[in-house]
Amino acid sequence: MAKEGVKAREVKRAKLVAKFAEKRAELKAAGDYIALDKLPKAASPVKLHNRCKLTGRPRGYMRQFGISRVTFREMALAGKIPGVKKASW
């Protein structure tokens, strides 16, 4: 499980990206790269990284569910995700 500080940092980055999204789009459209460079580096959407909502795991993230593959498997086997069952043929 990821440390709480790491998870908090990602949340903080997401808020910063949302805050500067409109201004960033205007500056990009105008071609003002000098002003764009003066924005905070963490405000760039490229800096965001998807993490599991429950454990904070950065790898094996499943966008459709917002959790990691490990957490998904545990929850699916426990029957906590509706409509998901183990495949067998």
Short mmCIF file of N, CA and C in Angstrom, two decimals:
data_model
loop_
_atom_site.label_atom_id
_atom_site.label_comp_id
_atom_site.label_asym_id
_atom_site.label_seq_id
_atom_site.Cartn_x
_atom_site.Cartn_y
_atom_site.Cartn_z
N MET A 1 0.84 -1.18 0.00
CA MET A 1 0.00 0.00 0.00
C MET A 1 0.89 1.24 0.00
N ALA A 2 0.49 2.23 -0.79
CA ALA A 2 1.27 3.46 -0.90
C ALA A 2 1.16 4.28 0.38
N LYS A 3 2.19 5.07 0.65
CA LYS A 3 2.16 5.94 1.81
C LYS A 3 1.10 7.01 1.63
N GLU A 4 0.56 7.49 2.73
CA GLU A 4 -0.51 8.48 2.67
C GLU A 4 -0.03 9.77 2.00
N GLY A 5 1.23 10.12 2.21
CA GLY A 5 1.77 11.33 1.61
C GLY A 5 1.81 11.27 0.09
N VAL A 6 2.10 10.09 -0.44
CA VAL A 6 2.15 9.90 -1.89
C VAL A 6 0.75 10.04 -2.47
N LYS A 7 -0.23 9.43 -1.80
CA LYS A 7 -1.62 9.53 -2.27
C LYS A 7 -2.11 10.97 -2.19
N ALA A 8 -1.74 11.67 -1.12
CA ALA A 8 -2.15 13.06 -0.94
C ALA A 8 -1.52 13.95 -2.01
N ARG A 9 -0.28 13.65 -2.37
CA ARG A 9 0.41 14.43 -3.40
C ARG A 9 -0.31 14.32 -4.74
N GLU A 10 -0.78 13.12 -5.07
CA GLU A 10 -1.50 12.92 -6.33
C GLU A 10 -2.82 13.69 -6.33
N VAL A 11 -3.50 13.70 -5.20
CA VAL A 11 -4.76 14.45 -5.09
C VAL A 11 -4.50 15.94 -5.26
N LYS A 12 -3.43 16.40 -4.64
CA LYS A 12 -3.05 17.82 -4.73
C LYS A 12 -2.71 18.20 -6.17
N ARG A 13 -1.99 17.32 -6.87
CA ARG A 13 -1.65 17.56 -8.27
C ARG A 13 -2.90 17.64 -9.13
N ALA A 14 -3.85 16.74 -8.88
CA ALA A 14 -5.09 16.71 -9.67
C ALA A 14 -5.85 18.02 -9.49
N LYS A 15 -5.90 18.55 -8.27
CA LYS A 15 -6.58 19.82 -8.03
C LYS A 15 -5.87 20.96 -8.75
N LEU A 16 -4.54 20.93 -8.75
CA LEU A 16 -3.75 21.97 -9.40
C LEU A 16 -3.95 21.94 -10.91
N VAL A 17 -4.02 20.74 -11.48
CA VAL A 17 -4.25 20.60 -12.92
C VAL A 17 -5.62 21.16 -13.28
N ALA A 18 -6.62 20.85 -12.47
CA ALA A 18 -7.97 21.35 -12.72
C ALA A 18 -8.03 22.88 -12.60
N LYS A 19 -7.30 23.41 -11.65
CA LYS A 19 -7.30 24.86 -11.41
C LYS A 19 -6.72 25.62 -12.61
N PHE A 20 -5.64 25.11 -13.18
CA PHE A 20 -4.96 25.82 -14.26
C PHE A 20 -5.34 25.33 -15.66
N ALA A 21 -6.30 24.42 -15.78
CA ALA A 21 -6.64 23.83 -17.07
C ALA A 21 -7.12 24.88 -18.07
N GLU A 22 -8.01 25.74 -17.64
CA GLU A 22 -8.57 26.75 -18.54
C GLU A 22 -7.49 27.75 -18.98
N LYS A 23 -6.70 28.22 -18.02
CA LYS A 23 -5.64 29.19 -18.32
C LYS A 23 -4.60 28.56 -19.25
N ARG A 24 -4.27 27.31 -18.99
CA ARG A 24 -3.30 26.59 -19.82
C ARG A 24 -3.81 26.47 -21.25
N ALA A 25 -5.10 26.17 -21.42
CA ALA A 25 -5.69 26.03 -22.76
C ALA A 25 -5.66 27.37 -23.50
N GLU A 26 -5.96 28.47 -22.80
CA GLU A 26 -5.94 29.79 -23.43
C GLU A 26 -4.53 30.15 -23.89
N LEU A 27 -3.55 29.92 -23.03
CA LEU A 27 -2.17 30.25 -23.37
C LEU A 27 -1.65 29.40 -24.53
N LYS A 28 -2.06 28.14 -24.56
CA LYS A 28 -1.65 27.26 -25.66
C LYS A 28 -2.25 27.71 -26.98
N ALA A 29 -3.54 28.10 -26.93
CA ALA A 29 -4.23 28.55 -28.14
C ALA A 29 -3.61 29.85 -28.66
N ALA A 30 -3.19 30.72 -27.73
CA ALA A 30 -2.57 31.99 -28.12
C ALA A 30 -1.12 31.79 -28.55
N GLY A 31 -0.53 30.68 -28.18
CA GLY A 31 0.87 30.41 -28.53
C GLY A 31 1.85 31.14 -27.63
N ASP A 32 1.39 31.52 -26.44
CA ASP A 32 2.24 32.25 -25.49
C ASP A 32 2.99 31.26 -24.61
N TYR A 33 4.09 30.74 -25.13
CA TYR A 33 4.83 29.70 -24.43
C TYR A 33 5.67 30.23 -23.28
N ILE A 34 5.96 31.51 -23.28
CA ILE A 34 6.72 32.12 -22.18
C ILE A 34 5.84 32.16 -20.93
N ALA A 35 4.60 32.60 -21.09
CA ALA A 35 3.67 32.63 -19.96
C ALA A 35 3.30 31.21 -19.53
N LEU A 36 3.22 30.32 -20.49
CA LEU A 36 2.91 28.92 -20.19
C LEU A 36 4.01 28.30 -19.35
N ASP A 37 5.23 28.69 -19.61
CA ASP A 37 6.38 28.17 -18.87
C ASP A 37 6.41 28.67 -17.43
N LYS A 38 5.74 29.80 -17.18
CA LYS A 38 5.73 30.39 -15.83
C LYS A 38 4.67 29.75 -14.92
N LEU A 39 3.78 28.94 -15.50
CA LEU A 39 2.80 28.22 -14.68
C LEU A 39 3.53 27.16 -13.86
N PRO A 40 2.93 26.72 -12.74
CA PRO A 40 3.57 25.66 -11.95
C PRO A 40 3.76 24.38 -12.78
N LYS A 41 4.89 23.73 -12.58
CA LYS A 41 5.18 22.50 -13.34
C LYS A 41 4.20 21.38 -13.00
N ALA A 42 3.74 21.34 -11.75
CA ALA A 42 2.80 20.30 -11.34
C ALA A 42 1.41 20.52 -11.93
N ALA A 43 1.17 21.69 -12.55
CA ALA A 43 -0.13 21.98 -13.15
C ALA A 43 -0.28 21.33 -14.52
N SER A 44 0.78 20.71 -15.01
CA SER A 44 0.72 20.04 -16.30
C SER A 44 0.02 18.69 -16.15
N PRO A 45 -0.94 18.39 -17.03
CA PRO A 45 -1.65 17.10 -16.92
C PRO A 45 -0.74 15.90 -17.14
N VAL A 46 0.42 16.10 -17.74
CA VAL A 46 1.37 15.01 -17.98
C VAL A 46 1.92 14.49 -16.65
N LYS A 47 1.96 15.34 -15.64
CA LYS A 47 2.52 14.95 -14.34
C LYS A 47 1.60 14.02 -13.55
N LEU A 48 0.32 13.95 -13.92
CA LEU A 48 -0.62 13.08 -13.20
C LEU A 48 -0.31 11.62 -13.47
N HIS A 49 -0.55 10.81 -12.46
CA HIS A 49 -0.37 9.37 -12.61
C HIS A 49 -1.56 8.67 -11.98
N ASN A 50 -2.18 7.76 -12.70
CA ASN A 50 -3.34 7.04 -12.16
C ASN A 50 -2.91 6.13 -11.02
N ARG A 51 -3.67 6.18 -9.94
CA ARG A 51 -3.40 5.33 -8.79
C ARG A 51 -4.70 4.68 -8.33
N CYS A 52 -4.56 3.50 -7.74
CA CYS A 52 -5.71 2.79 -7.19
C CYS A 52 -6.35 3.65 -6.11
N LYS A 53 -7.68 3.76 -6.14
CA LYS A 53 -8.39 4.59 -5.17
C LYS A 53 -8.34 4.01 -3.76
N LEU A 54 -8.15 2.71 -3.65
CA LEU A 54 -8.17 2.06 -2.34
C LEU A 54 -6.77 1.88 -1.75
N THR A 55 -5.83 1.41 -2.57
CA THR A 55 -4.50 1.12 -2.04
C THR A 55 -3.43 2.13 -2.44
N GLY A 56 -3.66 2.87 -3.52
CA GLY A 56 -2.67 3.83 -3.99
C GLY A 56 -1.64 3.21 -4.91
N ARG A 57 -1.84 1.96 -5.30
CA ARG A 57 -0.88 1.28 -6.17
C ARG A 57 -0.82 1.97 -7.53
N PRO A 58 0.40 2.31 -8.00
CA PRO A 58 0.52 3.05 -9.26
C PRO A 58 0.50 2.19 -10.52
N ARG A 59 0.75 0.91 -10.38
CA ARG A 59 0.80 0.04 -11.56
C ARG A 59 -0.40 -0.89 -11.61
N GLY A 60 -0.71 -1.36 -12.81
CA GLY A 60 -1.83 -2.28 -12.99
C GLY A 60 -3.17 -1.61 -12.74
N TYR A 61 -3.27 -0.33 -13.10
CA TYR A 61 -4.49 0.45 -12.86
C TYR A 61 -5.53 0.15 -13.93
N MET A 62 -6.76 -0.11 -13.52
CA MET A 62 -7.85 -0.38 -14.45
C MET A 62 -8.76 0.85 -14.47
N ARG A 63 -8.74 1.58 -15.59
CA ARG A 63 -9.49 2.84 -15.69
C ARG A 63 -10.98 2.68 -15.47
N GLN A 64 -11.54 1.62 -16.00
CA GLN A 64 -12.98 1.41 -15.93
C GLN A 64 -13.48 1.34 -14.48
N PHE A 65 -12.65 0.83 -13.59
CA PHE A 65 -13.05 0.65 -12.20
C PHE A 65 -12.33 1.60 -11.24
N GLY A 66 -11.21 2.17 -11.66
CA GLY A 66 -10.46 3.10 -10.81
C GLY A 66 -9.65 2.43 -9.72
N ILE A 67 -9.40 1.14 -9.90
CA ILE A 67 -8.62 0.39 -8.91
C ILE A 67 -7.55 -0.45 -9.61
N SER A 68 -6.62 -0.97 -8.83
CA SER A 68 -5.56 -1.78 -9.41
C SER A 68 -6.07 -3.20 -9.71
N ARG A 69 -5.32 -3.91 -10.50
CA ARG A 69 -5.71 -5.28 -10.88
C ARG A 69 -5.76 -6.21 -9.68
N VAL A 70 -4.86 -5.98 -8.71
CA VAL A 70 -4.81 -6.83 -7.52
C VAL A 70 -6.08 -6.63 -6.69
N THR A 71 -6.43 -5.36 -6.46
CA THR A 71 -7.64 -5.03 -5.70
C THR A 71 -8.88 -5.51 -6.44
N PHE A 72 -8.86 -5.34 -7.77
CA PHE A 72 -9.99 -5.79 -8.59
C PHE A 72 -10.22 -7.28 -8.42
N ARG A 73 -9.15 -8.05 -8.47
CA ARG A 73 -9.26 -9.50 -8.35
C ARG A 73 -9.82 -9.91 -6.99
N GLU A 74 -9.30 -9.26 -5.93
CA GLU A 74 -9.78 -9.57 -4.59
C GLU A 74 -11.27 -9.26 -4.46
N MET A 75 -11.67 -8.10 -4.95
CA MET A 75 -13.08 -7.70 -4.84
C MET A 75 -13.99 -8.56 -5.70
N ALA A 76 -13.51 -8.93 -6.91
CA ALA A 76 -14.31 -9.77 -7.80
C ALA A 76 -14.53 -11.15 -7.20
N LEU A 77 -13.49 -11.73 -6.62
CA LEU A 77 -13.63 -13.05 -6.01
C LEU A 77 -14.51 -13.02 -4.78
N ALA A 78 -14.53 -11.87 -4.10
CA ALA A 78 -15.39 -11.73 -2.92
C ALA A 78 -16.83 -11.38 -3.30
N GLY A 79 -17.06 -11.13 -4.60
CA GLY A 79 -18.40 -10.80 -5.08
C GLY A 79 -18.81 -9.36 -4.81
N LYS A 80 -17.85 -8.48 -4.65
CA LYS A 80 -18.16 -7.08 -4.33
C LYS A 80 -18.33 -6.20 -5.57
N ILE A 81 -18.02 -6.74 -6.75
CA ILE A 81 -18.21 -5.99 -7.99
C ILE A 81 -19.34 -6.65 -8.77
N PRO A 82 -20.47 -5.95 -8.92
CA PRO A 82 -21.62 -6.55 -9.59
C PRO A 82 -21.35 -6.83 -11.08
N GLY A 83 -21.80 -7.97 -11.53
CA GLY A 83 -21.67 -8.34 -12.94
C GLY A 83 -20.34 -8.96 -13.31
N VAL A 84 -19.45 -9.12 -12.35
CA VAL A 84 -18.14 -9.70 -12.64
C VAL A 84 -18.06 -11.07 -11.98
N LYS A 85 -17.70 -12.07 -12.80
CA LYS A 85 -17.51 -13.41 -12.24
C LYS A 85 -16.31 -14.05 -12.91
N LYS A 86 -15.75 -15.03 -12.27
CA LYS A 86 -14.57 -15.71 -12.76
C LYS A 86 -14.93 -16.49 -14.03
N ALA A 87 -14.07 -16.34 -15.03
CA ALA A 87 -14.32 -17.02 -16.29
C ALA A 87 -13.98 -18.51 -16.18
N SER A 88 -14.80 -19.32 -16.83
CA SER A 88 -14.51 -20.76 -16.91
C SER A 88 -15.16 -21.29 -18.17
N TRP A 89 -14.38 -22.06 -18.96
CA TRP A 89 -14.93 -22.63 -20.17
C TRP A 89 -14.30 -23.96 -20.48
#
